CSV table of C-alpha atoms and ligand atoms in Angstrom, one decimal:
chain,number,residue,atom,x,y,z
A,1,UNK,CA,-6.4,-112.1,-25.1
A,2,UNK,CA,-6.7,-108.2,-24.4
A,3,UNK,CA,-4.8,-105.5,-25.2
A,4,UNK,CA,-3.2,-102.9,-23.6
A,5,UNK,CA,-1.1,-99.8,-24.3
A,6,UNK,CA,1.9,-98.5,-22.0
A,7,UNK,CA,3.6,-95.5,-23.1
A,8,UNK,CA,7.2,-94.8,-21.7
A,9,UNK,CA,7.8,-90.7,-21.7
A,10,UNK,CA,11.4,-89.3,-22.5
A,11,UNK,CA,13.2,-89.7,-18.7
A,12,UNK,CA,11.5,-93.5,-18.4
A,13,UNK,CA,13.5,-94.1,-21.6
A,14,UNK,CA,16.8,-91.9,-20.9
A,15,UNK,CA,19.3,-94.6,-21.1
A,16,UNK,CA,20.0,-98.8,-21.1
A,17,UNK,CA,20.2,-98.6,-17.3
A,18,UNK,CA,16.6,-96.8,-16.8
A,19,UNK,CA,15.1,-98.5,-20.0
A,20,UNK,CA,15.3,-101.8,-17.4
A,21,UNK,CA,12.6,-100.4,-15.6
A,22,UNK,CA,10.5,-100.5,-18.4
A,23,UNK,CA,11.4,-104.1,-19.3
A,24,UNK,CA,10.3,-105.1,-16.2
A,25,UNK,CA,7.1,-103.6,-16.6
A,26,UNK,CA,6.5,-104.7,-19.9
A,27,UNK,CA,7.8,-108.8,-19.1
A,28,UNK,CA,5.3,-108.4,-16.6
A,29,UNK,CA,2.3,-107.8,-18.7
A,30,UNK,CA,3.3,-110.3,-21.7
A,31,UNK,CA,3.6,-112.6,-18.4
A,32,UNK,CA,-0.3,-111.7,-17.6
A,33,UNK,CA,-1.2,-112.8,-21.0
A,34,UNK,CA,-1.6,-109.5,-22.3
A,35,UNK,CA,-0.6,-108.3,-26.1
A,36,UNK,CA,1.3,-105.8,-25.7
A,37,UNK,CA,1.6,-102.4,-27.5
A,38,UNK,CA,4.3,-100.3,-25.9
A,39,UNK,CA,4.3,-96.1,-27.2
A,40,UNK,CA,8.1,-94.6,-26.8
A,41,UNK,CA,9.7,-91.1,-26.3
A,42,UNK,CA,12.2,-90.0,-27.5
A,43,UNK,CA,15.3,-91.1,-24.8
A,44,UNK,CA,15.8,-87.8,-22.4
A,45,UNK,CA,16.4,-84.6,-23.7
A,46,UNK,CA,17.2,-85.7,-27.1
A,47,UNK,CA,14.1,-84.0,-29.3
A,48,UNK,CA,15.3,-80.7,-27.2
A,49,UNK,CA,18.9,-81.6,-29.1
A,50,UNK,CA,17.0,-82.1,-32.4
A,51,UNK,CA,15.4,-78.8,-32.3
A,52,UNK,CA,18.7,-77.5,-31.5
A,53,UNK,CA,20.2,-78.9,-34.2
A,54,UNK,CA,17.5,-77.5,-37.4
A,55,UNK,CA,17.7,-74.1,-35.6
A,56,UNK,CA,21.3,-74.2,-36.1
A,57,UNK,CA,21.0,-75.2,-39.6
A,58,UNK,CA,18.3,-72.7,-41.0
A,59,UNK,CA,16.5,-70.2,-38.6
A,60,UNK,CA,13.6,-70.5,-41.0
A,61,UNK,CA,13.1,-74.3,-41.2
A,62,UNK,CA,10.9,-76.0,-43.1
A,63,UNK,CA,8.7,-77.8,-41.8
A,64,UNK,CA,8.4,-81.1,-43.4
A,65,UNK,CA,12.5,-81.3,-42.7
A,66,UNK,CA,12.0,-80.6,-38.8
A,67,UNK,CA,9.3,-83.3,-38.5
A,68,UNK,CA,12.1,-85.6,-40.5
A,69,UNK,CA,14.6,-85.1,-38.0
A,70,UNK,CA,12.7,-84.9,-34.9
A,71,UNK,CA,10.8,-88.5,-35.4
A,72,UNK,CA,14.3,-89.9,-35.2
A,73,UNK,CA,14.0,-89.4,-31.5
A,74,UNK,CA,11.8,-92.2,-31.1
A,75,UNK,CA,12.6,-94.6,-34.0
A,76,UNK,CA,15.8,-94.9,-32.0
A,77,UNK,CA,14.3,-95.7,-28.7
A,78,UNK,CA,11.8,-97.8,-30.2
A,79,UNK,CA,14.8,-100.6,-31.7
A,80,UNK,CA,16.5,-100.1,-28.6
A,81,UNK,CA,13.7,-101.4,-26.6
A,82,UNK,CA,12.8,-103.8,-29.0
A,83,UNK,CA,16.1,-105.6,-29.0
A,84,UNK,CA,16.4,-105.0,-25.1
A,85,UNK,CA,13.1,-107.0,-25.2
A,86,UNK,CA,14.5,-109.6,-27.7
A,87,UNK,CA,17.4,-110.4,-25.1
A,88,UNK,CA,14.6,-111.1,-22.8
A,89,UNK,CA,13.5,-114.1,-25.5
A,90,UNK,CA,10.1,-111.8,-26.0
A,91,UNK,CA,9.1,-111.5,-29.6
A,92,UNK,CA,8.9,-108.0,-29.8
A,93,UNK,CA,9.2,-105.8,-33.2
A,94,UNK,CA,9.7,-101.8,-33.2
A,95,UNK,CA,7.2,-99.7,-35.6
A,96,UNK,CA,7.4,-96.4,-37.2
A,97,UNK,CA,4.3,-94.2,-37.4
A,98,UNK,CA,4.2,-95.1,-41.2
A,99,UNK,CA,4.4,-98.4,-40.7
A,100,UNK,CA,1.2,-98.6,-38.9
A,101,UNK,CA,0.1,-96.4,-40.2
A,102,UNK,CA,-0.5,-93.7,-38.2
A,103,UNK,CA,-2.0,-91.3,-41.0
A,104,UNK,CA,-2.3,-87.3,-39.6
A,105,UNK,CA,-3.1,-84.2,-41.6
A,106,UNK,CA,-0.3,-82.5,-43.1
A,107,UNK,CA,-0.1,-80.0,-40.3
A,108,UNK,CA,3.6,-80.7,-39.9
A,109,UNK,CA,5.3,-80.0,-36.1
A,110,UNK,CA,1.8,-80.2,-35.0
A,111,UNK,CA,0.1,-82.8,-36.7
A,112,UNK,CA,-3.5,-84.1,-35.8
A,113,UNK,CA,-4.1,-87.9,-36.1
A,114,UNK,CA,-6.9,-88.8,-38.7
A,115,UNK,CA,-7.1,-92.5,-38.4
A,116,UNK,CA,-5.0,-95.7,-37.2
A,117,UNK,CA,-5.3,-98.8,-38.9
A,118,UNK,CA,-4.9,-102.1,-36.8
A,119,UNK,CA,-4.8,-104.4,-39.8
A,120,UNK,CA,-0.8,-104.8,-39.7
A,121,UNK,CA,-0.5,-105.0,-35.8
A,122,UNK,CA,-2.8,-107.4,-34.9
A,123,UNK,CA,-1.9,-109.8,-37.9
A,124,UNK,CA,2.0,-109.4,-36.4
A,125,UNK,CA,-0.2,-110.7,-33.0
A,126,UNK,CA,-1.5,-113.3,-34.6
A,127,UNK,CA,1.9,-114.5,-36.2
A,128,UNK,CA,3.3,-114.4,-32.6
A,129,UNK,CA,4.3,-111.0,-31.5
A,130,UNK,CA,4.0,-110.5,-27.9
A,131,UNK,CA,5.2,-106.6,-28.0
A,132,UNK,CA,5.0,-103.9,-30.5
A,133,UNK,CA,7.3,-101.0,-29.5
A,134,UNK,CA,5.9,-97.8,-31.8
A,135,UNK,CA,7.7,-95.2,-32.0
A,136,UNK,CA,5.7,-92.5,-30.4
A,137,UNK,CA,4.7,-88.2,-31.4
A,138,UNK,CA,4.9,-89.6,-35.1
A,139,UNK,CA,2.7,-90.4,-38.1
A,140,UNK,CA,2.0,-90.2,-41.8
A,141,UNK,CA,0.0,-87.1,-43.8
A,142,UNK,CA,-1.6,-88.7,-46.9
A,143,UNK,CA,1.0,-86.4,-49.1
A,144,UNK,CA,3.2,-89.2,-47.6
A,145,UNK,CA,5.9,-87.8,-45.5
A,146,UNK,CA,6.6,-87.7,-41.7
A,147,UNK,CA,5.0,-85.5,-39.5
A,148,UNK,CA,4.7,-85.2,-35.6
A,149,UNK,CA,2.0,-83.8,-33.8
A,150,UNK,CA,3.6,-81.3,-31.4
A,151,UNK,CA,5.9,-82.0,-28.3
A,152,UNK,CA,5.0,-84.2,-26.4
A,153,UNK,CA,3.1,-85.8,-28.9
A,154,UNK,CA,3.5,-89.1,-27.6
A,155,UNK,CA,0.8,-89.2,-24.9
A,156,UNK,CA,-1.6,-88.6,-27.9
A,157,UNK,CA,-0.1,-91.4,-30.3
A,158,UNK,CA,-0.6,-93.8,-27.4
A,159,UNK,CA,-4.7,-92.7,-26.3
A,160,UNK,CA,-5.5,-92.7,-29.8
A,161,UNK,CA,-3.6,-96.6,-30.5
A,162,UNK,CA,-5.5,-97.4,-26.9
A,163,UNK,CA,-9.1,-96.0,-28.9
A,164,UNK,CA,-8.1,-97.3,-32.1
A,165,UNK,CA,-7.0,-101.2,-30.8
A,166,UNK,CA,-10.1,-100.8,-28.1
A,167,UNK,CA,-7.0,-102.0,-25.6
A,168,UNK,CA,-8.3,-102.6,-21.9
A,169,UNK,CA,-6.2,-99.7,-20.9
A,170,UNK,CA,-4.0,-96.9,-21.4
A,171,UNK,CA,-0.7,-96.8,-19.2
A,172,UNK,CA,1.3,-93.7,-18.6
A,173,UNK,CA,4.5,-94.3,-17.2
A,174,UNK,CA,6.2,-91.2,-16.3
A,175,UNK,CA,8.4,-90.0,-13.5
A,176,UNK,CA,5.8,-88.7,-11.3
A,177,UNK,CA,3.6,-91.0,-9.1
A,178,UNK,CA,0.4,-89.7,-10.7
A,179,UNK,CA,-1.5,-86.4,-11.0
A,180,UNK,CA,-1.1,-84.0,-8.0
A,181,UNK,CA,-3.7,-81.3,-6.4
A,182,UNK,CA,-0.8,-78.9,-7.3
A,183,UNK,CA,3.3,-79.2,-7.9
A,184,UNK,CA,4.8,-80.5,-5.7
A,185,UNK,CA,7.9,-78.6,-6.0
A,186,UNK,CA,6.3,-75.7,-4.9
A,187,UNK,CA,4.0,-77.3,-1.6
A,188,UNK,CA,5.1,-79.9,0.2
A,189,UNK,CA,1.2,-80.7,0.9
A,190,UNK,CA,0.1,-81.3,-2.6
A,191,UNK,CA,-1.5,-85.1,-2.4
A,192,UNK,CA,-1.9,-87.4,-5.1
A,193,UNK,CA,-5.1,-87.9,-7.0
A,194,UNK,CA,-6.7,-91.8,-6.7
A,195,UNK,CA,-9.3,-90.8,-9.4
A,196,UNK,CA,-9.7,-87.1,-11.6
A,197,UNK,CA,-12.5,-86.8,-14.7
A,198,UNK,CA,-11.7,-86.6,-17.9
A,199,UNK,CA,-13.3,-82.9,-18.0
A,200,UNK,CA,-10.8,-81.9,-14.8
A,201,UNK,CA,-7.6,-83.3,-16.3
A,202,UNK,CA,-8.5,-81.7,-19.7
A,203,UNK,CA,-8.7,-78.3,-17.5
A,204,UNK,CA,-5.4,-78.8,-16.0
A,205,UNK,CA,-3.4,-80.3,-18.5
A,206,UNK,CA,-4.1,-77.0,-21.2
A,207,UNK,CA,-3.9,-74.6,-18.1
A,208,UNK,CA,0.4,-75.5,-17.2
A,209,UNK,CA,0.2,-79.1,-16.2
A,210,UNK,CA,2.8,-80.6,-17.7
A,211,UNK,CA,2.1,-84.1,-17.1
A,212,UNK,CA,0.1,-85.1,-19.7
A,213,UNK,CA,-0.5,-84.0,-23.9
A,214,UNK,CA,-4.0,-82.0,-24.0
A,215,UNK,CA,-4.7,-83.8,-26.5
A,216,UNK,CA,-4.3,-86.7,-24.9
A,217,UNK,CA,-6.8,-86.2,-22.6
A,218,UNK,CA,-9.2,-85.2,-25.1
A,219,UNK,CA,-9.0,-88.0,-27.1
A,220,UNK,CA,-9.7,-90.4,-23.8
A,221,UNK,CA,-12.4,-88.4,-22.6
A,222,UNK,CA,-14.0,-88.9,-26.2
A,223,UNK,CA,-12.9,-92.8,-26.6
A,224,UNK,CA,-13.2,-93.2,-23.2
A,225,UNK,CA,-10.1,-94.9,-22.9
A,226,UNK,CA,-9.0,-96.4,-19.2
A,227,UNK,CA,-5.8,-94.1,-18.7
A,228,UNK,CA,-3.7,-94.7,-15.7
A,229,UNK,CA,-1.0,-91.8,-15.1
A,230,UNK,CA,2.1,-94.2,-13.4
A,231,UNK,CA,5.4,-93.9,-12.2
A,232,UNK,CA,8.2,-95.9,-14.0
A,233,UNK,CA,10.4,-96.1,-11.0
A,234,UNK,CA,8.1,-97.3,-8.4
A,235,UNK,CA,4.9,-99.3,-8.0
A,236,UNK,CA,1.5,-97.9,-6.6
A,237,UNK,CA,-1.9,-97.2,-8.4
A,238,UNK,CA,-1.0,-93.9,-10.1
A,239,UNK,CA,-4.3,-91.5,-11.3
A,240,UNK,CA,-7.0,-92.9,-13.0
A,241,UNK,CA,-8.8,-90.8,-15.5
A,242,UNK,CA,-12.7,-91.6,-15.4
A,243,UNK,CA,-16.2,-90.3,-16.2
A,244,UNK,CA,-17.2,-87.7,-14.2
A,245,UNK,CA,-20.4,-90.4,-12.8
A,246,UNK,CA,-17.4,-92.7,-11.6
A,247,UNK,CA,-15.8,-90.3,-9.4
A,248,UNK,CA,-17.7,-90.9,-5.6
A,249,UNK,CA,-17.6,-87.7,-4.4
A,250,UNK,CA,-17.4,-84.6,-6.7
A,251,UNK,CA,-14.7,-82.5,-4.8
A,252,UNK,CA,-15.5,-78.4,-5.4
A,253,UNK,CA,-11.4,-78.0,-6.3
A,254,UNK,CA,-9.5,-80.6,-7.5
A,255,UNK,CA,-6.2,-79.1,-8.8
A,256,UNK,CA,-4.6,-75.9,-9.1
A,257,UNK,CA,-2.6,-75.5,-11.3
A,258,UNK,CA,-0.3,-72.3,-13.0
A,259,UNK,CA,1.2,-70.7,-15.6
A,260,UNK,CA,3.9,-69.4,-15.1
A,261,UNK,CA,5.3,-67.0,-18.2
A,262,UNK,CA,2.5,-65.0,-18.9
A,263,UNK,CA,2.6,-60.9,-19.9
A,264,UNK,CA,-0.6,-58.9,-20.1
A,265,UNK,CA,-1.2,-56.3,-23.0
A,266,UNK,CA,-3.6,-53.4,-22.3
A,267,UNK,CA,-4.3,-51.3,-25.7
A,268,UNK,CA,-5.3,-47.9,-24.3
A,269,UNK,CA,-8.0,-45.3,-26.2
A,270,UNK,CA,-9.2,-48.0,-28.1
A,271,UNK,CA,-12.7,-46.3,-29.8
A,272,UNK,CA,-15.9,-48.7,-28.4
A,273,UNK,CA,-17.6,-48.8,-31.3
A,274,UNK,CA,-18.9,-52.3,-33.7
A,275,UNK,CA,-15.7,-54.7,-35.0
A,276,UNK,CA,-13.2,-52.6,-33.3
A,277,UNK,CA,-12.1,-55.7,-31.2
A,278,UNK,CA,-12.5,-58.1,-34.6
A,279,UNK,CA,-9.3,-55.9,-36.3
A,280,UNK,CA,-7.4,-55.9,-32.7
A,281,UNK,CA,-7.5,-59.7,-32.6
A,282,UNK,CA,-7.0,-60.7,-36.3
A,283,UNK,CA,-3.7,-58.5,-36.0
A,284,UNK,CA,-3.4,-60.9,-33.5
A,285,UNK,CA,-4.4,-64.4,-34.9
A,286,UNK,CA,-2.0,-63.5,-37.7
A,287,UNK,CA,1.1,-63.2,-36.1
A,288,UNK,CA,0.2,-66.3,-34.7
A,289,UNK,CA,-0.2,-65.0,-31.0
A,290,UNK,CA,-2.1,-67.4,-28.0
A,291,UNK,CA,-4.4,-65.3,-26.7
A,292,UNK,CA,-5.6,-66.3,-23.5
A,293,UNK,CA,-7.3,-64.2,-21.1
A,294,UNK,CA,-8.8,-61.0,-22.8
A,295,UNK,CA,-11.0,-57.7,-20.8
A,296,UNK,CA,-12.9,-55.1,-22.2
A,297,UNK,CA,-13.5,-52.2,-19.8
A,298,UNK,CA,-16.7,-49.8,-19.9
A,299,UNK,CA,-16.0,-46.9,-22.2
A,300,UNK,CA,-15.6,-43.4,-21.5
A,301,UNK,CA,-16.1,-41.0,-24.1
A,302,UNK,CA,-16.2,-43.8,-26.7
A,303,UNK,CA,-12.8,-45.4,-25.8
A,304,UNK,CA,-12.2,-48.0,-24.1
A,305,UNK,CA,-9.7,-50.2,-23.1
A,306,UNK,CA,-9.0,-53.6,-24.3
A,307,UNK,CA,-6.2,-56.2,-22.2
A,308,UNK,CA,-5.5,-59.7,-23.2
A,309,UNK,CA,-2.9,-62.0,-22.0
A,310,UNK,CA,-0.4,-64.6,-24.1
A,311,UNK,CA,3.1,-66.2,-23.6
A,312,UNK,CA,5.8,-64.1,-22.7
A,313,UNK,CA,8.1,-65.3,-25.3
A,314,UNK,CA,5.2,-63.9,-27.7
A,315,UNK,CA,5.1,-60.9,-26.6
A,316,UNK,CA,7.2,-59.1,-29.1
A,317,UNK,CA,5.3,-60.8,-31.5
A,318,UNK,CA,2.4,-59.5,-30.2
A,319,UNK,CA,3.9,-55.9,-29.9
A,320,UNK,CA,5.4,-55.9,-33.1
A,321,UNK,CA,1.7,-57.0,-35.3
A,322,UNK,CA,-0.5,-53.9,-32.8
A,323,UNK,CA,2.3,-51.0,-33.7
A,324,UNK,CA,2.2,-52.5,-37.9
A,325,UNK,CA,-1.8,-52.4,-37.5
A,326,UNK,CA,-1.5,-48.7,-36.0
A,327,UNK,CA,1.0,-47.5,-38.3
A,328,UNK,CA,-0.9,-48.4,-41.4
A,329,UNK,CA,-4.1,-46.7,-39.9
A,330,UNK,CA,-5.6,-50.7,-39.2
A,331,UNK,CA,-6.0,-50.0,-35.1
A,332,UNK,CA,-6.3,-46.8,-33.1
A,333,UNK,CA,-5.5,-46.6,-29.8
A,334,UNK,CA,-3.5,-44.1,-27.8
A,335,UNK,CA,-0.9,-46.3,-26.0
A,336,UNK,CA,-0.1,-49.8,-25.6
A,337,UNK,CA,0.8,-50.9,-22.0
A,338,UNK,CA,3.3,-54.2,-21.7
A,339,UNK,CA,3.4,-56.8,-18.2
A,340,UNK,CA,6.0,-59.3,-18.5
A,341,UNK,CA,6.2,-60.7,-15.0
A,342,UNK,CA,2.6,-61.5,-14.4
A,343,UNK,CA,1.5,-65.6,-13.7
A,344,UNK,CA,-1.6,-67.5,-14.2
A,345,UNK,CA,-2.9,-69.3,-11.9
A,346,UNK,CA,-6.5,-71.5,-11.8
A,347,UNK,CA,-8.0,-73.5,-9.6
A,348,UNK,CA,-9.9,-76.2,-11.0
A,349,UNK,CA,-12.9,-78.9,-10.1
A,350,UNK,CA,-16.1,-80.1,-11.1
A,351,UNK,CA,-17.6,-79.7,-8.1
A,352,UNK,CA,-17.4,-75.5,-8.9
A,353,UNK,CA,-20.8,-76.8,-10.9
A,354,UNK,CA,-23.2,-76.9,-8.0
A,355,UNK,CA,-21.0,-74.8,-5.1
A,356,UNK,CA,-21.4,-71.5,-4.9
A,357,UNK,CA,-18.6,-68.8,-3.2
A,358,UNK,CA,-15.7,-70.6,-4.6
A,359,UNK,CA,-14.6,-67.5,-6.5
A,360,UNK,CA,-15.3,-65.2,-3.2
A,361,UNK,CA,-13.1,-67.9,-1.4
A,362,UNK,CA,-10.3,-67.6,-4.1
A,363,UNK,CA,-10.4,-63.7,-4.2
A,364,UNK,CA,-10.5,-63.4,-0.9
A,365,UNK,CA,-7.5,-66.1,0.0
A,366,UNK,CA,-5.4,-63.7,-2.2
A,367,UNK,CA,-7.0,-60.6,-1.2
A,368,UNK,CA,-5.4,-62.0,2.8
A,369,UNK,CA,-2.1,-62.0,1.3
A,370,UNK,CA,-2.1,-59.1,0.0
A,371,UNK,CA,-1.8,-60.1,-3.7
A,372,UNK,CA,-3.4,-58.3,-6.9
A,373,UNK,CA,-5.5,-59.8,-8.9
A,374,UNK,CA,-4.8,-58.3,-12.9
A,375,UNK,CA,-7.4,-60.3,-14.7
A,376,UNK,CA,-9.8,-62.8,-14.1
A,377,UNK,CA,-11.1,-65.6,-16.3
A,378,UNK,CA,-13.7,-68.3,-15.6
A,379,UNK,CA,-15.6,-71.5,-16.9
A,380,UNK,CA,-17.7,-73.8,-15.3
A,381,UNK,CA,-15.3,-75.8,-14.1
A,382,UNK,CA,-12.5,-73.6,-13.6
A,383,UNK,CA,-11.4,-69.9,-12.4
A,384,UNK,CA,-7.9,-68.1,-13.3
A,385,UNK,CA,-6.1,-65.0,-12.3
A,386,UNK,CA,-3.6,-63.3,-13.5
A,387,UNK,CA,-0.9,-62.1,-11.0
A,388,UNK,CA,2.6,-60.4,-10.2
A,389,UNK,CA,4.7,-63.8,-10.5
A,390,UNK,CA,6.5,-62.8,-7.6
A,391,UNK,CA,3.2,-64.0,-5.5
A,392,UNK,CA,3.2,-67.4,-7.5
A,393,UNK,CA,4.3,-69.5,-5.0
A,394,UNK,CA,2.6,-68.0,-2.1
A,395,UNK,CA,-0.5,-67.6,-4.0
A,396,UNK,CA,-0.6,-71.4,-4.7
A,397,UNK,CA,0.7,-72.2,-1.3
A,398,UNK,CA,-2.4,-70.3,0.1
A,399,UNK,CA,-5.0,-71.4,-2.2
A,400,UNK,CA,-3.9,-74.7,-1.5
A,401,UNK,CA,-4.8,-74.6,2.1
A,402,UNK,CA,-7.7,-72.2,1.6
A,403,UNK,CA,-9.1,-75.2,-0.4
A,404,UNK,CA,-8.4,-78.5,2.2
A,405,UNK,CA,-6.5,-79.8,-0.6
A,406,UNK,CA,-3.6,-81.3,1.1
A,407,UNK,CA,-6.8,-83.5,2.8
A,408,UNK,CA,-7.8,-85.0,-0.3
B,1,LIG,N1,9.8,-86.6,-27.8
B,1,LIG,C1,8.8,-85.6,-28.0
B,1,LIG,C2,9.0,-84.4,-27.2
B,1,LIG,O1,10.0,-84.3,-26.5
B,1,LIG,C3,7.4,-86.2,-27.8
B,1,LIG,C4,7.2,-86.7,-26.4
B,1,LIG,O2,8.1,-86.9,-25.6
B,1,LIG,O3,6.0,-86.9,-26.1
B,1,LIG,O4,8.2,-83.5,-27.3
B,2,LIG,MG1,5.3,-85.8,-21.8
């Protein structure tokens, strides 16, 4: 008898009514023969509430406390589906991380799974339990308390039970039909993807797509773990996530996807000479800031100037650690300059690795509509600009059919 893992995200799980969705899903497999392990969010918005709820308490939280009260999230939706599952006469049991265990470094709020042991699940299989409901974005650090491993965690505690239980495959069920060539919220013509690589989806999902937990990705495209990306509500085939040799035809963009706070910092006058940039970005790196995108123009008269990009709701983080490094004589530069209202977009797709001209066609596209390009960033499977986010939508709109990708 095989395995498989379906994971249920928070708006699959949002109340008794929708949770009947799920049932039906799940009845389904157990009725295939399968053993089942289902992953749970928490139900709707209510790890948002949570958060809510320690910031209210103590604006410097500890840590090991929020990881407490955030795994209650899915410990509650986890007995709830289990005993929705019992009134369908299935033997079905709810576990907590712990009880797994789950065991993570002590990294609390973003935890990193270090190993899963089966031993306890597959004797409960044995002893005739036809679905495990775990509680999902949860574990154990071996100082033995509860952590999670960042929001939405719960992809990643589902991959990693997939690679860990060698399952046949790795369900998603969301409320989207599957992985899309862009939002479509903001074109109409974005189509849904049959197959996208591991490499692609890793691309995407850090980059803004919100479907699915980086890490996720990363852990299936090490474990190679079947993952389908399905909708709750509906039937149809979803996205698969496969090798990059499985995929038929290696289109040259797959996705674009966006970004869409982003603010760009330029330090002005900064002197070009050996480490300079070290001391610029350690400021950085200890106030915690994601850089993302950073430029280094040619100097002139031995300065220079140095922009980088991060999260706008960092930025006064950001701002805050270069003026503390310039007032105690750690950086020089003349003048910092601060963008707010720029967006990230890239485009995305294995194919980039043996076409040429895609980033003349990209440049170009925007350069038609009249829109600035701030920065630019690349690897070899992706390129991203940096742009007034006023032109977001039209940029993506116009990428989008530069790139044939409504024809996918
Ligand atoms: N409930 C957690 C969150 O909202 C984890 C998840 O849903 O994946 O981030
Ligand atoms: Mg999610």
């Amino acid at each position: 008898m095989s395995t498989i893992v379906m994971k249920f995200g928070g708006t699959s799980v949002a109340d008794l009514n929708i949770m009947q969705n799920a049932i039906l899903k799940i009845v389904e497999e157990v009725k295939n023969k399968k053993k089942v392990i289902v992953v749970v969010s928490a139900m709707g918005s209510t790890t948002d509430h949570l958060v809510r709820k320690v910031k209210e308490v103590s604006a410097i939280y500890d840590a090991r406390e929020y990881d407490a009260i955030l795994s209650t999230g899915e410990n509650i939706s986890a007995s709830i589906m289990a005993l929705l599952l019992q009134n369908e006469g299935i033997n079905s049991r709810s576990w907590q991380g712990w009880q797994i265990p789950i065991i993570t470094t002590d990294n609390h709020s973003n935890a990193r799974i270090l190993d899963i042991s089966t031993k306890n699940l597959e004797k409960r299989f044995t002893n005739g339990m036809q679905v495990a409901i775990v509680a999902g974005f949860q574990g154990i650090s071996n100082k033995n308390r509860i952590t999670t491993l960042g929001r939405g965690g719960s992809d990643t505690s589902a991959v990693a039970l997939a690679a860990a239980i060698c399952a046949e495959r790795c369900d998603i069920y969301t409320d989207v039909d599957g992985i899309y060539t862009t939002d479509p919220r903001i074109t109409a013509s974005a189509k849904k993807l049959d197959k996208i690589s591991y490499e692609e989806m890793l691309e995407l999902a850090s980059l803004g797509a919100k479907v699915l937990h980086t890490r996720s990705v990363e852990l299936a495209m090490q474990y190679k773990v079947k993952v389908r990306v399905l909708n709750s509500f509906k039937k149809g085939s979803g996205t698969l996530l496969c090798d990059e040799e499985d995929m038929m035809e290696k289109k040259v963009v797959s996705g674009i996807t966006f970004s869409k706070n982003e603010a760009k910092l330029t330090l002005l006058g900064v002197k070009d000479k050996p480490g300079v940039a070290g001391i610029v970005f350690d400021c950085l790196s200890r106030a915690n800031i994601n850089v993302d995108m950073i430029i280094q123009n040619i100097s002139d008269n031995d300065l220079t100037d140095v922009t980088f990009s991060c999260p706008t709701d960092q930025v006064d983080m950001a701002k805050e650690s270069l003026e503390e490094g310039k007032k105690n004589n750690i950086i020089e530069y003349r003048k910092l300059d601060v963008d707010r209202q720029v967006s990230k977009i890239s485009i995305v797709g294995i194919g980039m690795r043996s076409h040429s001209g895609i980033a003349k066609k990209m440049f170009k596209t925007l350069g038609d509509e009249n829109i600035n390009i701030k920065v630019i960033s690349t690897s070899e499977i992706k390129i991203s600009v940096l742009l007034e986010r006023k032109y977001l939508e039209l940029a993506i709109q116009s990428l989008h059919e530069a790139f044939e990708l409504s024809k996918v």
